[in-house]
Amino acid sequence: MSTPMVGWKDLPMAAVPFLSAREYPTGEWAVFQPKIDESKCVKCGLCWMYCPDSVYRWDGEGVPVPDLDHCKGCGICATECPTKAIEMVRI
Amino acid sequence: MVVQKLVSQTMMALNGDEAVAWAVKQSNVDVVAAYPITPQTIIVERISEFVHNGEVDMEFIRVESEHSALSASWGAALAGARAFTATAANGLALMWEILYITASTRTPVVMAVVNRALSAPINIHNDHSDSMGARDSGWIQIYSEDAQEAYDNTIMAFRIAEEAMLPVMVTLDGFTISHTLQNVSVLPDEVVSNFVGIRKIPRIKLPHIYGEKEIPLMLNPKYPISFGPLDLFDYYFEHKVQQNEAMKASIPIIEKVHREFAEISGRSYEPVHMIPYKTEDADVVLLGLSSTMSVVRKVVDELRSEGKKVGAIRLRVFRPFPADMIRKELSKISTVGILDRSLSFGAEGGPVFMEVRSALYSSSSKPTVYDYVYGLGGRDLPPKLIKKAFNELLEAREEPEKPVIKYLGVRE
Ligand code: SF4
Ligand code: SF4
């Protein structure tokens, strides 16, 4: 984490996050990660919709791109993809 | 102690539950989410009648459990509403998870807890095992002695909660207070409404997200923030210390709100956290909570007429625990009996005993402290048992080798 740690006196109250969730790389413990075969993808968006961690971004040509810093490797996207465009790859 | 009557009040025959419902009706509450449970049901029944009859501008959310009742109240309060709910016993136990979440996210929900024994076996009558079980969840706890106080405490609770930014539990004894009709002085609607005002939302800075701008501490689409999502090794500890400090900081707030309430109602509870009765020259004192203490005071009077130097202390605010005040008040007493209406299984005594005795450890004149557990599951505590306890205390002058729990009114 780049920001210096603050003590309880300087912490905003009410347990609101001190940092944005974007700064917590929670994908570190994944064993598998999704790999998209763009030629099979029909851009239906189901992977984006089903991912419990909001990992997919609409970058590129409408093909979803996973933000692997936050992917837990659960494989839901691969299961839901209707064209089997997503392969879970061991990392 | 009567200070000054500033407004004329209406005397109404209300039971404790109805008294709480009236306080909620008059306190500009926006949202009540509730699930009925004996002996609390009357509170939410009355409130839903007020809503149905159009007597209040309030959203009443019917939920399917107490877990949802508190979750909905918490969510409403996060969205900026003044929220209230009520529960008892197993309902409070079902809220356990959300009790902590409400306190940790500094959400000023007010909840009436109508004290009732926890299962098993099922028992609908009064003891304090429910709210004592919730004592470490970060809620302010105020224990009422009668219906009038339940009314007064509920009104004050909104102010205390919102200034301290902590949730407040107002407790009243099941059936003894909740279902017993009493003359209650009810303040005019507009006086209560002015006293509690409209909920103010504090503003905070989240420099890493919104720079130097102050944003309202609530769910707000203009400034989206999440409450309590994740703190691991890095900030959880700091947040908990912050919460503990907020509890301590609520002591003067509680006192201030009581003083201001005394000015409008003429009803003063002094000292706010614990009320001593004939303790100035007492040799022995019984300390306890809630409705029992009115009987104890009667017994004190009787024993005083026999020349026995006895006194009583009623603890009103159990969280934050007024340790300094307890130390000060008890330092001049030689023997103290604690009335505990709940057990902490396997511990050296009931919850009140443990706190009081621990507070006295740093006092130079340590009184001898005995624990009297009584009234579990609504068992009666007749004056003759209270006398028995007082007489025992008058004879006991030495600290027992280790703490002993004595049971008042149990068959051997
Ligand atoms: S594997 Fe799971 S967490 Fe990762 S992108 Fe797919 S659905 Fe999301
Ligand atoms: S679910 Fe499969 S086909 Fe649909 S957008 Fe995602 S990768 Fe493409």
Coordinates of C-alpha atoms and ligand atoms in Angstrom, one line a residue:
Chain A
M1 CA 0.0 0.0 0.0
S2 CA 1.4 3.3 -1.0
T3 CA -0.4 5.6 1.6
P4 CA 1.1 5.9 5.0
M5 CA -0.8 4.1 7.8
V6 CA -2.7 6.4 10.1
G7 CA -3.7 5.9 13.8
W8 CA -7.2 5.7 15.3
K9 CA -7.4 9.4 15.9
D10 CA -7.0 10.3 12.3
L11 CA -9.1 7.4 10.9
P12 CA -12.5 8.5 9.5
M13 CA -15.2 7.2 11.8
A14 CA -18.0 4.8 11.2
A15 CA -15.8 2.1 9.7
V16 CA -16.0 3.7 6.2
P17 CA -13.1 2.5 4.2
F18 CA -9.9 4.5 4.6
L19 CA -8.8 3.5 1.2
S20 CA -10.8 2.7 -1.9
A21 CA -11.4 -1.1 -2.3
R22 CA -9.5 -0.7 -5.6
E23 CA -6.3 -0.5 -3.5
Y24 CA -6.7 -3.9 -1.9
P25 CA -5.4 -6.5 -4.4
T26 CA -7.7 -9.3 -3.4
G27 CA -6.8 -11.5 -6.4
E28 CA -3.5 -12.7 -4.8
W29 CA -4.9 -15.9 -3.4
A30 CA -6.4 -17.2 -6.7
V31 CA -5.3 -20.5 -8.0
F32 CA -7.1 -20.3 -11.3
Q33 CA -7.7 -17.3 -13.4
P34 CA -10.0 -16.8 -16.5
K35 CA -8.5 -16.5 -20.0
I36 CA -10.9 -15.3 -22.7
D37 CA -10.7 -16.7 -26.2
E38 CA -11.9 -13.5 -28.1
S39 CA -12.7 -15.5 -31.2
K40 CA -15.4 -17.4 -29.3
C41 CA -16.8 -14.5 -27.3
V42 CA -20.2 -13.2 -28.5
K43 CA -20.0 -10.1 -26.1
C44 CA -23.2 -11.2 -24.3
G45 CA -22.0 -9.8 -20.9
L46 CA -23.0 -12.8 -18.8
C47 CA -19.5 -13.1 -17.3
W48 CA -19.6 -9.4 -16.3
M49 CA -23.0 -9.9 -14.8
Y50 CA -22.3 -13.1 -12.9
C51 CA -18.8 -12.3 -11.5
P52 CA -19.3 -11.8 -7.7
D53 CA -16.3 -9.5 -7.5
S54 CA -17.1 -7.1 -10.4
V55 CA -13.8 -8.1 -12.0
Y56 CA -14.8 -7.5 -15.6
R57 CA -14.2 -4.2 -17.4
W58 CA -15.6 -3.2 -20.8
D59 CA -12.3 -2.4 -22.3
G60 CA -11.2 -3.1 -25.9
E61 CA -13.8 -4.0 -28.6
G62 CA -16.7 -4.9 -26.3
V63 CA -14.9 -8.0 -25.1
P64 CA -14.9 -8.1 -21.3
V65 CA -11.4 -7.9 -19.8
P66 CA -10.9 -9.3 -16.3
D67 CA -9.0 -7.2 -13.7
L68 CA -7.0 -10.0 -12.3
D69 CA -5.9 -8.1 -9.2
H70 CA -9.4 -8.7 -7.9
C71 CA -10.3 -12.1 -9.4
K72 CA -10.7 -14.9 -6.8
G73 CA -10.6 -17.6 -9.4
C74 CA -14.0 -19.0 -8.5
G75 CA -14.8 -20.0 -12.1
I76 CA -18.4 -18.8 -12.2
C77 CA -17.7 -16.7 -15.3
A78 CA -16.4 -19.8 -17.1
T79 CA -19.4 -21.9 -16.1
E80 CA -21.8 -19.2 -17.2
C81 CA -20.2 -18.3 -20.5
P82 CA -22.6 -19.7 -23.1
T83 CA -19.9 -20.2 -25.8
K84 CA -17.2 -21.7 -23.5
A85 CA -15.0 -18.7 -24.4
I86 CA -13.5 -18.7 -20.9
E87 CA -10.9 -21.1 -19.8
M88 CA -9.8 -21.3 -16.2
V89 CA -6.0 -21.5 -16.2
R90 CA -3.9 -22.6 -13.2
I91 CA -1.4 -19.8 -12.3
Chain B
M1 CA -35.9 15.6 42.5
V2 CA -38.2 18.1 40.8
V3 CA -36.5 20.9 39.1
Q4 CA -39.1 23.1 37.5
K5 CA -42.2 22.4 35.6
L6 CA -42.1 24.5 32.4
V7 CA -44.9 23.0 30.4
S8 CA -48.2 21.4 31.5
Q9 CA -48.2 17.7 30.8
T10 CA -51.0 15.2 30.3
M11 CA -51.3 12.4 32.8
M12 CA -52.1 9.3 30.9
A13 CA -52.6 5.7 32.0
L14 CA -50.0 3.8 30.0
N15 CA -48.2 0.6 30.4
G16 CA -44.4 0.7 29.8
D17 CA -44.7 -0.5 26.3
E18 CA -47.3 2.1 25.4
A19 CA -45.1 4.8 27.1
V20 CA -42.3 3.8 24.8
A21 CA -44.6 3.9 21.8
W22 CA -45.8 7.4 22.8
A23 CA -42.2 8.6 23.0
V24 CA -41.5 7.3 19.5
K25 CA -44.7 8.9 18.2
Q26 CA -43.5 12.3 19.4
S27 CA -39.8 12.1 18.5
N28 CA -39.9 12.8 14.7
V29 CA -39.0 9.2 14.0
D30 CA -38.8 8.5 10.2
V31 CA -38.6 4.7 10.1
V32 CA -39.7 1.9 12.4
A33 CA -38.8 -1.6 11.3
A34 CA -40.0 -4.3 13.7
Y35 CA -41.0 -7.8 14.4
P36 CA -43.3 -8.6 17.3
I37 CA -42.0 -10.6 20.3
T38 CA -43.5 -10.9 23.8
P39 CA -43.3 -8.8 25.9
Q40 CA -42.3 -6.1 23.4
T41 CA -45.3 -6.6 21.0
I42 CA -47.4 -3.8 22.4
I43 CA -44.7 -1.2 21.5
V44 CA -44.8 -2.0 17.8
E45 CA -48.5 -2.7 17.7
R46 CA -49.2 0.8 19.1
I47 CA -46.7 2.4 16.7
S48 CA -48.3 0.6 13.7
E49 CA -51.7 1.9 14.9
F50 CA -50.4 5.5 14.9
V51 CA -49.1 4.9 11.4
H52 CA -52.3 3.3 10.2
N53 CA -54.4 6.2 11.7
G54 CA -52.2 8.8 10.0
E55 CA -51.2 10.2 13.4
V56 CA -47.5 10.1 12.5
D57 CA -45.5 10.7 9.3
M58 CA -43.4 7.6 9.6
E59 CA -42.5 4.5 7.5
F60 CA -43.4 1.3 9.2
I61 CA -41.5 -1.7 7.8
R62 CA -42.9 -5.1 8.5
V63 CA -40.1 -7.7 8.4
E64 CA -39.9 -11.4 8.8
S65 CA -37.5 -11.6 11.8
E66 CA -35.6 -9.5 14.3
H67 CA -32.4 -9.9 12.2
S68 CA -34.2 -8.0 9.5
A69 CA -35.8 -5.6 11.9
L70 CA -32.4 -4.3 13.0
S71 CA -30.9 -4.6 9.5
A72 CA -33.7 -2.4 8.1
S73 CA -33.4 0.1 10.9
W74 CA -29.7 0.2 10.4
G75 CA -30.0 0.7 6.7
A76 CA -32.6 3.5 7.2
A77 CA -30.3 5.2 9.7
L78 CA -27.4 5.0 7.3
A79 CA -29.6 6.6 4.7
G80 CA -30.1 9.5 7.1
A81 CA -33.4 8.6 8.7
R82 CA -34.1 8.6 12.4
A83 CA -34.8 4.9 13.1
F84 CA -36.3 2.9 15.9
T85 CA -36.9 -0.7 16.6
A86 CA -37.8 -2.8 19.6
T87 CA -37.2 -6.4 20.7
A88 CA -36.8 -8.8 23.6
A89 CA -34.9 -12.0 24.6
N90 CA -34.4 -14.4 21.7
G91 CA -35.3 -11.6 19.3
L92 CA -32.3 -9.6 20.6
A93 CA -30.2 -12.8 20.3
L94 CA -31.2 -13.1 16.7
M95 CA -30.0 -9.5 16.1
W96 CA -26.6 -10.2 17.5
E97 CA -24.7 -9.8 14.3
I98 CA -26.3 -6.6 13.4
L99 CA -25.9 -5.2 16.9
Y100 CA -22.2 -5.1 16.3
I101 CA -22.5 -3.8 12.8
T102 CA -24.8 -1.0 13.9
A103 CA -22.4 0.1 16.6
S104 CA -19.3 -0.2 14.5
T105 CA -20.7 1.9 11.7
R106 CA -21.6 4.5 14.3
T107 CA -25.3 4.4 13.4
P108 CA -27.6 6.1 15.9
V109 CA -30.5 3.6 16.0
V110 CA -32.6 3.6 19.1
M111 CA -34.0 0.3 20.3
A112 CA -36.3 -0.6 23.2
V113 CA -35.3 -3.9 24.8
V114 CA -38.1 -5.3 26.9
N115 CA -36.0 -7.5 29.2
R116 CA -36.9 -11.2 29.1
A117 CA -35.2 -14.5 29.9
L118 CA -33.4 -16.3 27.2
S119 CA -34.3 -19.9 26.2
A120 CA -33.9 -22.8 26.9
P121 CA -36.3 -23.6 28.5
I122 CA -38.7 -21.1 26.9
N123 CA -39.7 -18.4 29.4
I124 CA -41.4 -15.1 28.6
H125 CA -40.8 -13.4 31.9
N126 CA -38.4 -10.8 33.0
D127 CA -34.7 -11.1 33.7
H128 CA -31.7 -9.4 32.2
S129 CA -30.0 -12.3 30.4
D130 CA -30.9 -10.7 27.0
S131 CA -29.5 -7.2 27.3
M132 CA -26.5 -8.4 29.5
G133 CA -25.6 -10.8 26.7
A134 CA -25.5 -7.8 24.4
R135 CA -23.4 -5.6 26.7
D136 CA -20.2 -5.9 24.7
S137 CA -21.7 -5.1 21.3
G138 CA -21.0 -1.3 21.6
W139 CA -24.5 -0.1 22.4
I140 CA -25.2 2.5 25.1
Q141 CA -27.5 0.8 27.6
I142 CA -30.0 2.7 29.8
Y143 CA -32.1 0.7 32.3
S144 CA -35.5 2.1 33.2
E145 CA -37.2 1.7 36.5
D146 CA -40.8 2.3 35.5
A147 CA -43.0 3.3 32.6
Q148 CA -42.4 7.0 33.2
E149 CA -38.7 6.5 32.9
A150 CA -39.1 4.2 29.9
Y151 CA -40.9 7.2 28.2
D152 CA -38.3 9.7 29.3
N153 CA -35.4 7.5 28.4
T154 CA -36.7 6.8 24.9
I155 CA -37.0 10.5 24.1
M156 CA -33.5 11.2 25.5
A157 CA -32.1 8.2 23.7
F158 CA -32.6 9.8 20.2
R159 CA -30.6 12.9 21.3
I160 CA -27.9 10.8 23.0
A161 CA -27.6 8.4 20.0
E162 CA -27.3 11.2 17.5
E163 CA -24.8 13.3 19.4
A164 CA -22.6 10.3 20.4
M165 CA -23.1 8.6 17.0
L166 CA -23.7 5.4 18.8
P167 CA -26.8 3.2 19.0
V168 CA -28.8 3.3 22.3
M169 CA -30.7 0.5 24.0
V170 CA -33.4 1.6 26.4
T171 CA -34.5 -1.4 28.5
L172 CA -37.6 -1.9 30.6
D173 CA -38.5 -5.0 32.6
G174 CA -40.8 -7.4 30.8
F175 CA -44.3 -7.5 32.2
T176 CA -43.3 -5.7 35.5
I177 CA -43.0 -2.5 33.5
S178 CA -44.1 -3.4 30.0
H179 CA -47.6 -4.6 30.9
T180 CA -48.3 -2.7 34.1
L181 CA -50.5 0.4 33.8
Q182 CA -49.0 3.5 35.4
N183 CA -49.7 7.2 35.5
V184 CA -47.3 8.6 33.0
S185 CA -46.8 12.4 32.5
V186 CA -46.7 12.9 28.7
L187 CA -45.2 16.0 27.3
P188 CA -47.0 18.0 24.6
D189 CA -46.1 16.7 21.1
E190 CA -44.4 19.9 20.0
V191 CA -42.2 20.1 23.1
V192 CA -40.8 16.6 22.5
S193 CA -40.5 17.4 18.8
N194 CA -38.5 20.5 19.5
F195 CA -36.4 18.8 22.1
V196 CA -35.3 16.0 19.8
G197 CA -35.3 18.1 16.6
I198 CA -34.6 16.7 13.2
R199 CA -31.7 14.3 12.8
K200 CA -28.5 16.1 11.9
I201 CA -26.0 14.2 9.7
P202 CA -22.3 14.7 10.7
R203 CA -19.8 15.4 8.0
I204 CA -16.5 13.7 7.5
K205 CA -13.4 14.0 5.4
L206 CA -12.3 11.1 3.3
P207 CA -9.1 12.7 1.8
H208 CA -8.1 9.6 -0.1
I209 CA -11.4 9.5 -1.9
Y210 CA -12.9 13.0 -1.9
G211 CA -9.9 15.1 -1.2
E212 CA -10.4 18.0 1.2
K213 CA -14.1 18.2 0.7
E214 CA -16.3 17.3 3.7
I215 CA -19.1 14.9 2.8
P216 CA -22.2 13.9 4.8
L217 CA -21.7 10.6 6.7
M218 CA -24.6 8.7 5.1
L219 CA -25.5 6.7 2.0
N220 CA -25.7 9.4 -0.6
P221 CA -25.5 8.9 -4.4
K222 CA -23.6 12.1 -4.8
Y223 CA -20.8 10.9 -2.6
P224 CA -20.9 7.1 -2.6
I225 CA -19.2 5.5 0.3
S226 CA -19.4 2.0 1.8
F227 CA -19.8 1.3 5.5
G228 CA -17.6 -1.4 7.1
P229 CA -16.5 -3.4 4.1
L230 CA -13.0 -4.7 5.0
D231 CA -10.4 -4.0 7.6
L232 CA -7.9 -6.8 8.1
F233 CA -4.6 -6.5 10.0
D234 CA -4.3 -2.9 8.8
Y235 CA -7.2 -0.9 10.3
Y236 CA -9.6 -3.1 12.2
F237 CA -7.9 -2.6 15.6
E238 CA -7.8 1.1 15.1
H239 CA -11.5 1.2 14.3
K240 CA -12.3 -0.8 17.5
V241 CA -10.2 1.6 19.7
Q242 CA -12.0 4.5 18.1
Q243 CA -15.4 2.9 19.0
N244 CA -14.3 2.3 22.6
E245 CA -13.2 6.0 22.8
A246 CA -16.6 7.0 21.4
M247 CA -18.3 5.0 24.2
K248 CA -16.2 6.9 26.9
A249 CA -16.9 10.2 25.1
S250 CA -20.7 9.6 25.4
I251 CA -20.6 10.0 29.2
P252 CA -20.8 13.8 29.2
I253 CA -23.3 13.7 26.3
I254 CA -25.6 11.5 28.3
E255 CA -25.4 13.9 31.3
K256 CA -26.0 17.0 29.1
V257 CA -29.0 15.5 27.4
H258 CA -30.5 14.6 30.9
R259 CA -30.0 18.1 32.2
E260 CA -31.7 19.6 29.1
F261 CA -34.6 17.1 29.5
A262 CA -35.0 18.0 33.1
E263 CA -35.5 21.6 32.0
I264 CA -38.4 20.9 29.8
S265 CA -40.0 18.1 31.8
G266 CA -39.2 18.9 35.4
R267 CA -38.0 15.3 35.8
S268 CA -34.4 15.0 36.7
Y269 CA -32.4 11.8 37.1
E270 CA -29.4 12.7 39.2
P271 CA -26.7 11.6 39.1
V272 CA -27.6 10.3 35.7
H273 CA -25.6 7.1 35.6
M274 CA -26.4 5.8 39.1
I275 CA -28.9 7.0 41.7
P276 CA -27.9 6.5 45.3
Y277 CA -30.5 6.2 48.0
K278 CA -29.7 6.8 51.7
T279 CA -26.0 5.9 51.2
E280 CA -24.4 8.9 53.0
D281 CA -24.0 7.1 56.3
A282 CA -24.8 3.5 55.2
D283 CA -22.8 0.5 56.3
V284 CA -24.1 -1.7 53.6
V285 CA -25.6 -1.1 50.2
L286 CA -27.5 -3.1 47.7
L287 CA -26.7 -2.1 44.1
G288 CA -28.9 -3.2 41.2
L289 CA -30.8 -2.3 38.1
S290 CA -34.4 -1.5 36.9
S291 CA -37.7 -2.0 38.6
T292 CA -36.4 -4.2 41.5
M293 CA -34.8 -1.1 43.0
S294 CA -38.1 0.5 43.9
V295 CA -38.8 -2.5 46.2
V296 CA -35.3 -2.3 47.5
R297 CA -35.8 1.3 48.5
K298 CA -38.9 0.4 50.4
V299 CA -37.0 -2.2 52.3
V300 CA -34.3 0.3 53.0
D301 CA -36.9 2.6 54.6
E302 CA -38.2 -0.3 56.7
L303 CA -34.8 -1.3 57.9
R304 CA -33.8 2.3 58.6
S305 CA -36.8 2.6 60.9
E306 CA -35.3 -0.3 62.8
G307 CA -32.1 1.6 63.1
K308 CA -30.1 -0.3 60.5
K309 CA -27.8 1.7 58.3
V310 CA -28.6 0.4 54.9
G311 CA -28.8 2.1 51.5
A312 CA -29.4 1.3 47.8
I313 CA -27.9 2.3 44.5
R314 CA -29.7 2.0 41.2
L315 CA -27.4 1.8 38.2
R316 CA -29.2 3.4 35.3
V317 CA -26.5 3.4 32.6
F318 CA -24.6 0.1 32.4
R319 CA -22.8 0.9 29.1
P320 CA -20.7 3.0 29.1
F321 CA -20.0 1.6 32.6
P322 CA -19.6 4.5 35.1
A323 CA -16.6 3.0 36.9
D324 CA -15.3 6.3 38.3
M325 CA -18.6 7.1 39.8
I326 CA -19.0 3.6 41.3
R327 CA -15.6 3.8 42.9
K328 CA -16.4 7.2 44.4
E329 CA -19.8 6.3 45.7
L330 CA -18.8 2.9 47.1
S331 CA -15.4 3.9 48.6
K332 CA -17.2 4.9 51.9
I333 CA -19.3 1.8 52.1
S334 CA -17.9 -1.3 53.9
T335 CA -20.1 -4.0 52.4
V336 CA -21.9 -4.1 49.1
G337 CA -24.4 -6.6 47.7
I338 CA -24.9 -6.7 44.0
L339 CA -28.3 -7.7 42.6
D340 CA -27.7 -9.6 39.3
R341 CA -30.7 -10.6 37.3
S342 CA -28.7 -12.8 34.9
L343 CA -25.9 -15.3 35.1
S344 CA -22.6 -15.5 33.3
F345 CA -22.1 -19.3 33.3
G346 CA -18.9 -20.4 34.7
A347 CA -17.8 -16.9 35.7
E348 CA -17.0 -15.7 39.2
G349 CA -20.3 -13.9 39.4
G350 CA -23.0 -12.2 37.4
P351 CA -22.2 -9.4 34.9
V352 CA -23.0 -6.5 37.2
F353 CA -20.9 -8.1 40.0
M354 CA -17.9 -8.6 37.8
E355 CA -17.9 -5.0 36.6
V356 CA -18.4 -3.4 40.0
R357 CA -15.9 -5.6 41.7
S358 CA -13.4 -4.9 39.0
A359 CA -14.0 -1.2 39.2
L360 CA -13.3 -1.4 43.0
Y361 CA -10.0 -3.1 42.6
S362 CA -8.2 0.2 42.1
S363 CA -9.9 1.8 45.0
S364 CA -7.9 2.2 48.2
S365 CA -10.8 1.3 50.5
K366 CA -12.0 -1.9 48.9
P367 CA -15.5 -2.8 50.2
T368 CA -16.5 -6.4 50.6
V369 CA -18.7 -7.3 47.6
Y370 CA -21.2 -10.1 47.5
D371 CA -23.2 -11.2 44.5
Y372 CA -26.9 -12.0 44.8
V373 CA -28.4 -13.6 41.7
Y374 CA -32.2 -13.3 41.8
G375 CA -35.3 -13.3 39.7
L376 CA -34.2 -15.5 36.8
G377 CA -37.1 -16.2 34.5
G378 CA -39.3 -13.8 36.3
R379 CA -39.0 -15.3 39.7
D380 CA -40.4 -12.9 42.3
L381 CA -38.1 -11.1 44.7
P382 CA -40.3 -10.4 47.8
P383 CA -39.2 -7.8 50.4
K384 CA -38.4 -10.6 52.9
L385 CA -35.7 -11.9 50.6
I386 CA -34.2 -8.4 50.2
K387 CA -34.3 -8.0 54.0
K388 CA -32.5 -11.4 54.2
A389 CA -29.8 -10.1 51.9
F390 CA -29.4 -6.8 53.8
N391 CA -29.2 -8.7 57.2
E392 CA -26.6 -11.0 55.8
L393 CA -24.5 -8.1 54.5
L394 CA -24.8 -6.3 57.9
E395 CA -23.3 -9.4 59.5
A396 CA -20.7 -10.1 56.9
R397 CA -17.8 -7.9 57.5
E398 CA -14.9 -9.9 55.9
E399 CA -14.2 -10.4 52.3
P400 CA -14.8 -14.1 51.5
E401 CA -11.8 -15.9 50.2
K402 CA -13.2 -16.0 46.8
P403 CA -16.3 -14.6 45.2
V404 CA -19.4 -16.4 46.1
I405 CA -22.7 -16.3 44.2
K406 CA -25.6 -16.4 46.4
Y407 CA -29.0 -17.2 44.9
L408 CA -32.0 -15.3 46.3
G409 CA -35.2 -17.3 46.0
V410 CA -34.0 -20.6 44.5
R411 CA -35.0 -24.0 45.9
E412 CA -32.1 -26.2 46.9
Ligands
SF4_1 S1 -13.2 -16.5 -11.9 FE1 -14.8 -15.7 -10.5 S2 -13.9 -13.8 -9.6 FE2 -12.6 -14.4 -11.4 S3 -13.5 -13.2 -13.1 FE3 -14.5 -15.3 -13.1 S4 -16.4 -15.0 -11.9 FE4 -15.1 -13.2 -11.4
SF4_2 S1 -19.9 -14.8 -21.1 FE1 -18.5 -15.6 -22.6 S2 -19.4 -14.9 -24.5 FE2 -20.4 -13.7 -23.0 S3 -19.2 -11.8 -22.9 FE3 -18.4 -13.2 -21.4 S4 -16.7 -14.3 -22.4 FE4 -18.0 -13.4 -24.0

